[in-house]
Amino acid sequence: MKIDLHTHTNCSDGKLGVRDLLDRAADRHISLLSITDHDTVAAYPELDSLEYGNTKIIPGIEFSTRWQSLGIHVVGLNIDLGNAELLSGIEFQSAARQERAEKIARRLQTRLNIDDPLPAVTGLAGNDNIGRPHFAQHLLNIGVADSMEEVFKKYLGPGKPGDIRETWASMDQVISWITGAGGIAVLAHPLKYKLTRTRLSSLLDDFMQAGGTAVEVINGQQKPQETDQLARICASRNLLASAGSDFHDPDNRWSDLGQFARLPASCIPVWQHWTGQES
Ligand code: AMP
Ligand code: MN
Ligand code: MN
Ligand code: MN
């Protein structure tokens, strides 16, 4: 059975609209799918139901959070989309995103000596929340850099002028929104933060203390050693394991829906109660 619990639509920084994403999921025979847009559940009102052909949909979101001055992503799965506190949390994050966009715009303007990028970036985002990929696209459009990789490396990635995390809600706060809405909080792509073992351990301690119960053991294409490391963490800490492609764009052939390795046998899948099957 094919499962994908981490995907994006154009409600955040994905390329496909909701319907196109679902058609692609059906094409790829995904039986369990979560749409986990950054800090928004705007995709969900576009669905008539949580079933689309043979695909069952688990309501989800990928929250941006702040932990010890780092930006940490927490995926919420199986959340109640009508939960008032969750919805007001999402409102908070939307305002945080706008405030962050204004700060990023000011920094880039000064650093690169360019016109205020905010109007163009706002246009690129359309009705959706502004994300760093919109800034990246604008910088490419005006010829400041030649590739997405270069833009993130020089201007938007970790430690660069466009990397601002202070506006986000704290990780603890976000986890309580998720669990308060009946959802499962999943620590997204734990190895992407490039933490030392000690620091990762401290992040996991705090994550669990706040009510987090799952780790994303698989995030798209990754090294088998990384999968093993995360599976061992789940086993030793009694955490559930999640898996997803982090799909954004059909042009990225290496990160298609459902295209990733199976969970190691030692893992207890986060979806065990949603499918009636173990893997
Ligand atoms: P934001 O949610 O505004 O912080 O933007 C983060 C998003 O930027 C991630 O979810 C990715 O989709 C994208 N991103 C991060 N790093 C890179 C990179 N090096 N190249 C292309 N896209 C990236
Ligand atoms: Mn993204
Ligand atoms: Mn992420
Ligand atoms: Mn993601």
Short mmCIF file of C-alpha atoms and ligand atoms in Angstrom, two decimals:
data_model
loop_
_atom_site.label_atom_id
_atom_site.label_comp_id
_atom_site.label_asym_id
_atom_site.label_seq_id
_atom_site.Cartn_x
_atom_site.Cartn_y
_atom_site.Cartn_z
CA MET A 1 0.00 0.00 0.00
CA LYS A 2 1.39 3.40 -0.99
CA ILE A 3 1.35 6.20 1.53
CA ASP A 4 2.50 9.81 1.41
CA LEU A 5 2.04 11.98 4.49
CA HIS A 6 4.01 15.09 3.50
CA THR A 7 3.00 17.01 0.37
CA HIS A 8 2.52 20.63 -0.74
CA THR A 9 0.08 22.37 -3.07
CA ASN A 10 0.01 25.92 -4.40
CA CYS A 11 -1.80 26.92 -1.20
CA SER A 12 1.79 27.20 0.08
CA ASP A 13 4.91 26.78 -2.05
CA GLY A 14 3.90 23.73 -4.10
CA LYS A 15 3.34 24.00 -7.86
CA LEU A 16 0.14 21.98 -8.26
CA GLY A 17 -3.37 23.01 -7.39
CA VAL A 18 -5.28 20.78 -4.99
CA ARG A 19 -7.21 18.91 -7.70
CA ASP A 20 -4.05 18.29 -9.75
CA LEU A 21 -2.26 16.97 -6.69
CA LEU A 22 -5.12 14.56 -6.01
CA ASP A 23 -5.18 13.40 -9.64
CA ARG A 24 -1.46 12.76 -9.45
CA ALA A 25 -1.92 10.84 -6.18
CA ALA A 26 -4.61 8.71 -7.83
CA ASP A 27 -2.32 8.10 -10.84
CA ARG A 28 0.46 7.00 -8.53
CA HIS A 29 -1.94 4.70 -6.61
CA ILE A 30 -1.44 6.49 -3.31
CA SER A 31 -4.01 5.09 -0.92
CA LEU A 32 -3.28 7.37 2.03
CA LEU A 33 -2.29 10.99 1.46
CA SER A 34 -1.86 14.06 3.60
CA ILE A 35 -1.64 17.58 2.17
CA THR A 36 0.69 19.38 4.56
CA ASP A 37 1.05 22.94 3.33
CA HIS A 38 3.26 25.36 5.23
CA ASP A 39 1.21 26.99 8.03
CA THR A 40 -2.10 26.69 6.20
CA VAL A 41 -5.00 24.28 5.71
CA ALA A 42 -6.41 26.29 2.78
CA ALA A 43 -6.36 23.18 0.56
CA TYR A 44 -9.02 21.43 2.60
CA PRO A 45 -12.10 23.54 1.86
CA GLU A 46 -11.42 22.74 -1.80
CA LEU A 47 -12.12 19.05 -1.16
CA ASP A 48 -15.62 17.65 -1.36
CA SER A 49 -14.66 14.86 0.99
CA LEU A 50 -11.65 13.14 2.50
CA GLU A 51 -11.86 10.41 -0.12
CA TYR A 52 -10.79 10.92 -3.72
CA GLY A 53 -11.18 7.81 -5.82
CA ASN A 54 -9.16 5.20 -3.96
CA THR A 55 -7.15 7.80 -2.08
CA LYS A 56 -7.99 8.46 1.55
CA ILE A 57 -6.92 11.91 2.78
CA ILE A 58 -5.60 12.62 6.28
CA PRO A 59 -5.99 16.31 7.23
CA GLY A 60 -2.54 17.77 7.84
CA ILE A 61 -0.33 20.84 8.02
CA GLU A 62 3.41 21.64 8.23
CA PHE A 63 3.97 24.29 10.86
CA SER A 64 7.04 26.52 10.99
CA THR A 65 8.15 26.83 14.60
CA ARG A 66 10.85 28.37 16.72
CA TRP A 67 13.01 26.29 19.03
CA GLN A 68 16.09 27.83 20.68
CA SER A 69 16.38 30.38 17.86
CA LEU A 70 16.27 27.65 15.21
CA GLY A 71 13.48 27.16 12.68
CA ILE A 72 12.00 23.69 13.20
CA HIS A 73 9.16 22.20 11.15
CA VAL A 74 6.43 20.19 12.86
CA VAL A 75 3.85 18.30 10.81
CA GLY A 76 0.41 17.86 12.32
CA LEU A 77 -1.50 14.82 11.07
CA ASN A 78 -5.12 13.81 11.50
CA ILE A 79 -6.05 17.21 12.89
CA ASP A 80 -9.62 18.36 13.41
CA LEU A 81 -9.92 21.14 10.83
CA GLY A 82 -12.76 22.73 12.78
CA ASN A 83 -10.79 23.15 16.01
CA ALA A 84 -11.01 26.82 17.04
CA GLU A 85 -7.61 27.02 18.76
CA LEU A 86 -5.87 25.38 15.84
CA LEU A 87 -7.52 27.83 13.46
CA SER A 88 -6.51 30.81 15.57
CA GLY A 89 -2.97 29.36 15.67
CA ILE A 90 -2.99 29.27 11.89
CA GLU A 91 -4.13 32.91 11.85
CA PHE A 92 -1.22 33.76 14.13
CA GLN A 93 1.23 32.03 11.79
CA SER A 94 -0.19 33.82 8.78
CA ALA A 95 0.46 37.17 10.46
CA ALA A 96 3.92 35.93 11.47
CA ARG A 97 4.63 35.05 7.85
CA GLN A 98 3.59 38.52 6.70
CA GLU A 99 5.72 40.19 9.35
CA ARG A 100 8.64 37.97 8.42
CA ALA A 101 8.18 38.78 4.72
CA GLU A 102 8.43 42.50 5.52
CA LYS A 103 11.63 41.91 7.47
CA ILE A 104 13.14 39.74 4.74
CA ALA A 105 12.24 42.37 2.15
CA ARG A 106 13.96 45.12 4.14
CA ARG A 107 17.08 43.04 4.66
CA LEU A 108 17.38 42.03 1.01
CA GLN A 109 16.75 45.58 -0.12
CA THR A 110 19.63 46.86 2.01
CA ARG A 111 21.96 43.96 1.43
CA LEU A 112 21.54 43.71 -2.33
CA ASN A 113 20.81 47.35 -2.99
CA ILE A 114 17.64 46.50 -4.90
CA ASP A 115 14.15 48.04 -5.00
CA ASP A 116 11.73 46.89 -2.32
CA PRO A 117 10.96 43.31 -3.38
CA LEU A 118 7.75 43.05 -1.35
CA PRO A 119 5.26 44.22 -4.01
CA ALA A 120 6.57 41.76 -6.59
CA VAL A 121 6.85 38.94 -4.06
CA THR A 122 3.29 39.60 -2.90
CA GLY A 123 2.19 39.30 -6.52
CA LEU A 124 4.05 36.01 -6.93
CA ALA A 125 2.39 34.59 -3.82
CA GLY A 126 -1.08 35.55 -5.10
CA ASN A 127 -3.65 34.86 -2.42
CA ASP A 128 -1.30 32.60 -0.54
CA ASN A 129 1.09 33.13 2.32
CA ILE A 130 4.47 34.49 1.27
CA GLY A 131 7.35 32.04 1.60
CA ARG A 132 11.07 32.17 0.90
CA PRO A 133 10.58 30.40 -2.44
CA HIS A 134 8.61 33.46 -3.61
CA PHE A 135 11.56 35.68 -2.66
CA ALA A 136 13.87 33.24 -4.42
CA GLN A 137 11.77 33.40 -7.59
CA HIS A 138 11.83 37.19 -7.54
CA LEU A 139 15.62 37.30 -7.10
CA LEU A 140 15.94 34.96 -10.07
CA ASN A 141 13.55 37.12 -12.09
CA ILE A 142 15.60 40.25 -11.51
CA GLY A 143 18.83 38.42 -12.32
CA VAL A 144 20.47 38.55 -8.89
CA ALA A 145 21.28 34.84 -9.11
CA ASP A 146 21.10 32.01 -11.64
CA SER A 147 19.55 29.16 -9.70
CA MET A 148 17.31 28.40 -6.73
CA GLU A 149 20.21 26.62 -5.08
CA GLU A 150 22.39 29.70 -5.41
CA VAL A 151 19.71 32.03 -4.04
CA PHE A 152 19.17 29.87 -0.95
CA LYS A 153 22.89 29.41 -0.46
CA LYS A 154 23.67 33.11 -0.64
CA TYR A 155 20.59 34.92 0.58
CA LEU A 156 17.78 32.83 2.04
CA GLY A 157 19.22 29.66 3.57
CA PRO A 158 20.39 29.04 7.15
CA GLY A 159 22.27 31.99 8.63
CA LYS A 160 21.69 34.22 5.56
CA PRO A 161 19.86 37.58 5.54
CA GLY A 162 16.52 36.07 4.52
CA ASP A 163 16.57 33.42 7.24
CA ILE A 164 14.34 34.93 9.91
CA ARG A 165 12.71 32.65 12.47
CA GLU A 166 11.84 34.89 15.37
CA THR A 167 8.28 35.59 14.26
CA TRP A 168 7.10 31.94 14.43
CA ALA A 169 5.20 30.47 17.37
CA SER A 170 7.33 28.34 19.67
CA MET A 171 7.57 24.61 19.00
CA ASP A 172 5.75 23.87 22.28
CA GLN A 173 2.90 26.16 21.34
CA VAL A 174 2.52 24.60 17.91
CA ILE A 175 2.55 21.07 19.32
CA SER A 176 -0.24 22.04 21.72
CA TRP A 177 -2.33 23.39 18.82
CA ILE A 178 -1.88 20.08 16.99
CA THR A 179 -2.56 17.78 19.93
CA GLY A 180 -5.42 20.02 21.10
CA ALA A 181 -7.03 19.43 17.70
CA GLY A 182 -6.74 15.67 18.21
CA GLY A 183 -3.75 15.41 15.88
CA ILE A 184 -0.37 13.73 16.03
CA ALA A 185 2.67 16.01 16.09
CA VAL A 186 5.48 14.74 13.85
CA LEU A 187 8.99 16.19 13.96
CA ALA A 188 9.65 16.88 10.27
CA HIS A 189 12.96 15.91 8.59
CA PRO A 190 15.04 15.94 11.83
CA LEU A 191 18.38 15.58 10.04
CA LYS A 192 17.86 18.65 7.84
CA TYR A 193 18.64 20.94 10.75
CA LYS A 194 22.24 19.73 10.83
CA LEU A 195 22.29 19.46 14.61
CA THR A 196 24.98 17.71 16.62
CA ARG A 197 23.84 14.48 18.26
CA THR A 198 23.55 16.21 21.62
CA ARG A 199 21.50 19.05 20.22
CA LEU A 200 19.22 16.68 18.27
CA SER A 201 18.72 14.71 21.45
CA SER A 202 17.80 17.88 23.31
CA LEU A 203 15.36 18.84 20.52
CA LEU A 204 13.74 15.40 20.78
CA ASP A 205 13.53 15.69 24.59
CA ASP A 206 11.71 19.03 24.28
CA PHE A 207 9.54 17.79 21.40
CA MET A 208 8.36 14.79 23.42
CA GLN A 209 7.96 16.82 26.60
CA ALA A 210 5.58 19.11 24.71
CA GLY A 211 3.49 16.16 23.49
CA GLY A 212 5.13 15.23 20.18
CA THR A 213 4.76 11.50 19.48
CA ALA A 214 6.17 10.86 16.00
CA VAL A 215 9.24 11.47 13.87
CA GLU A 216 9.46 11.71 10.10
CA VAL A 217 11.77 8.79 9.46
CA ILE A 218 11.55 9.22 5.70
CA ASN A 219 11.48 12.57 3.90
CA GLY A 220 11.75 11.93 0.16
CA GLN A 221 15.04 10.61 -1.17
CA GLN A 222 17.59 10.22 1.57
CA LYS A 223 20.56 8.06 2.48
CA PRO A 224 19.85 4.61 3.99
CA GLN A 225 22.11 5.52 6.94
CA GLU A 226 19.85 8.50 7.68
CA THR A 227 16.78 6.29 7.65
CA ASP A 228 18.51 3.85 9.99
CA GLN A 229 19.55 6.60 12.37
CA LEU A 230 15.99 7.93 12.58
CA ALA A 231 14.51 4.45 12.95
CA ARG A 232 16.85 3.82 15.88
CA ILE A 233 15.71 7.07 17.49
CA CYS A 234 12.07 5.97 17.16
CA ALA A 235 12.80 2.57 18.68
CA SER A 236 14.80 3.93 21.60
CA ARG A 237 12.30 6.66 22.42
CA ASN A 238 9.10 4.82 21.61
CA LEU A 239 8.13 7.29 18.90
CA LEU A 240 5.87 6.53 15.95
CA ALA A 241 7.36 6.83 12.46
CA SER A 242 6.00 8.87 9.55
CA ALA A 243 7.00 8.99 5.88
CA GLY A 244 6.43 11.41 3.03
CA SER A 245 7.92 12.73 -0.18
CA ASP A 246 7.77 16.47 0.70
CA PHE A 247 6.48 16.81 -2.85
CA HIS A 248 6.46 20.38 -4.21
CA ASP A 249 6.93 20.29 -7.94
CA PRO A 250 6.30 17.72 -10.68
CA ASP A 251 9.45 18.98 -12.46
CA ASN A 252 11.54 17.56 -9.62
CA ARG A 253 11.59 14.01 -10.93
CA TRP A 254 13.47 12.74 -7.90
CA SER A 255 10.76 13.70 -5.44
CA ASP A 256 7.48 12.43 -6.80
CA LEU A 257 4.49 11.44 -4.71
CA GLY A 258 5.02 8.18 -2.88
CA GLN A 259 8.55 7.90 -4.25
CA PHE A 260 10.62 6.88 -1.26
CA ALA A 261 11.92 3.83 0.56
CA ARG A 262 9.75 1.74 2.89
CA LEU A 263 9.96 2.28 6.60
CA PRO A 264 12.37 -0.11 8.33
CA ALA A 265 10.55 -3.07 9.87
CA SER A 266 11.38 -1.90 13.40
CA CYS A 267 9.24 1.23 12.97
CA ILE A 268 5.66 1.58 14.18
CA PRO A 269 3.94 3.55 11.40
CA VAL A 270 2.05 6.62 12.48
CA TRP A 271 -0.72 5.52 10.10
CA GLN A 272 -1.30 2.14 11.76
CA HIS A 273 -4.74 3.14 13.02
CA TRP A 274 -5.78 4.87 9.81
CA THR A 275 -5.39 1.96 7.43
CA GLY A 276 -5.92 -1.11 9.55
CA GLN A 277 -2.63 -2.31 8.04
CA GLU A 278 0.85 -2.23 9.48
CA SER A 279 2.75 -0.95 6.44
P1 AMP B 1 9.55 29.13 4.21
O1 AMP B 1 8.40 28.20 4.52
O2 AMP B 1 9.09 30.46 3.74
O3 AMP B 1 10.52 29.21 5.35
O4 AMP B 1 10.32 28.50 2.98
C1 AMP B 1 10.94 27.26 3.13
C2 AMP B 1 10.78 26.44 1.85
O5 AMP B 1 11.78 26.84 0.93
C3 AMP B 1 11.01 24.96 2.05
O6 AMP B 1 9.85 24.32 2.46
C4 AMP B 1 11.40 24.53 0.65
O7 AMP B 1 10.25 24.31 -0.12
C5 AMP B 1 12.12 25.74 0.10
N1 AMP B 1 13.58 25.58 0.15
C6 AMP B 1 14.37 25.54 1.24
N2 AMP B 1 15.68 25.41 0.89
C7 AMP B 1 15.69 25.36 -0.46
C8 AMP B 1 16.73 25.23 -1.44
N3 AMP B 1 18.03 25.13 -1.09
N4 AMP B 1 16.38 25.21 -2.74
C9 AMP B 1 15.08 25.32 -3.11
N5 AMP B 1 14.07 25.45 -2.24
C10 AMP B 1 14.36 25.46 -0.93
MN MN B 2 8.29 24.20 1.01
MN MN B 3 9.91 21.34 5.96
MN MN B 4 7.46 20.28 3.50
#
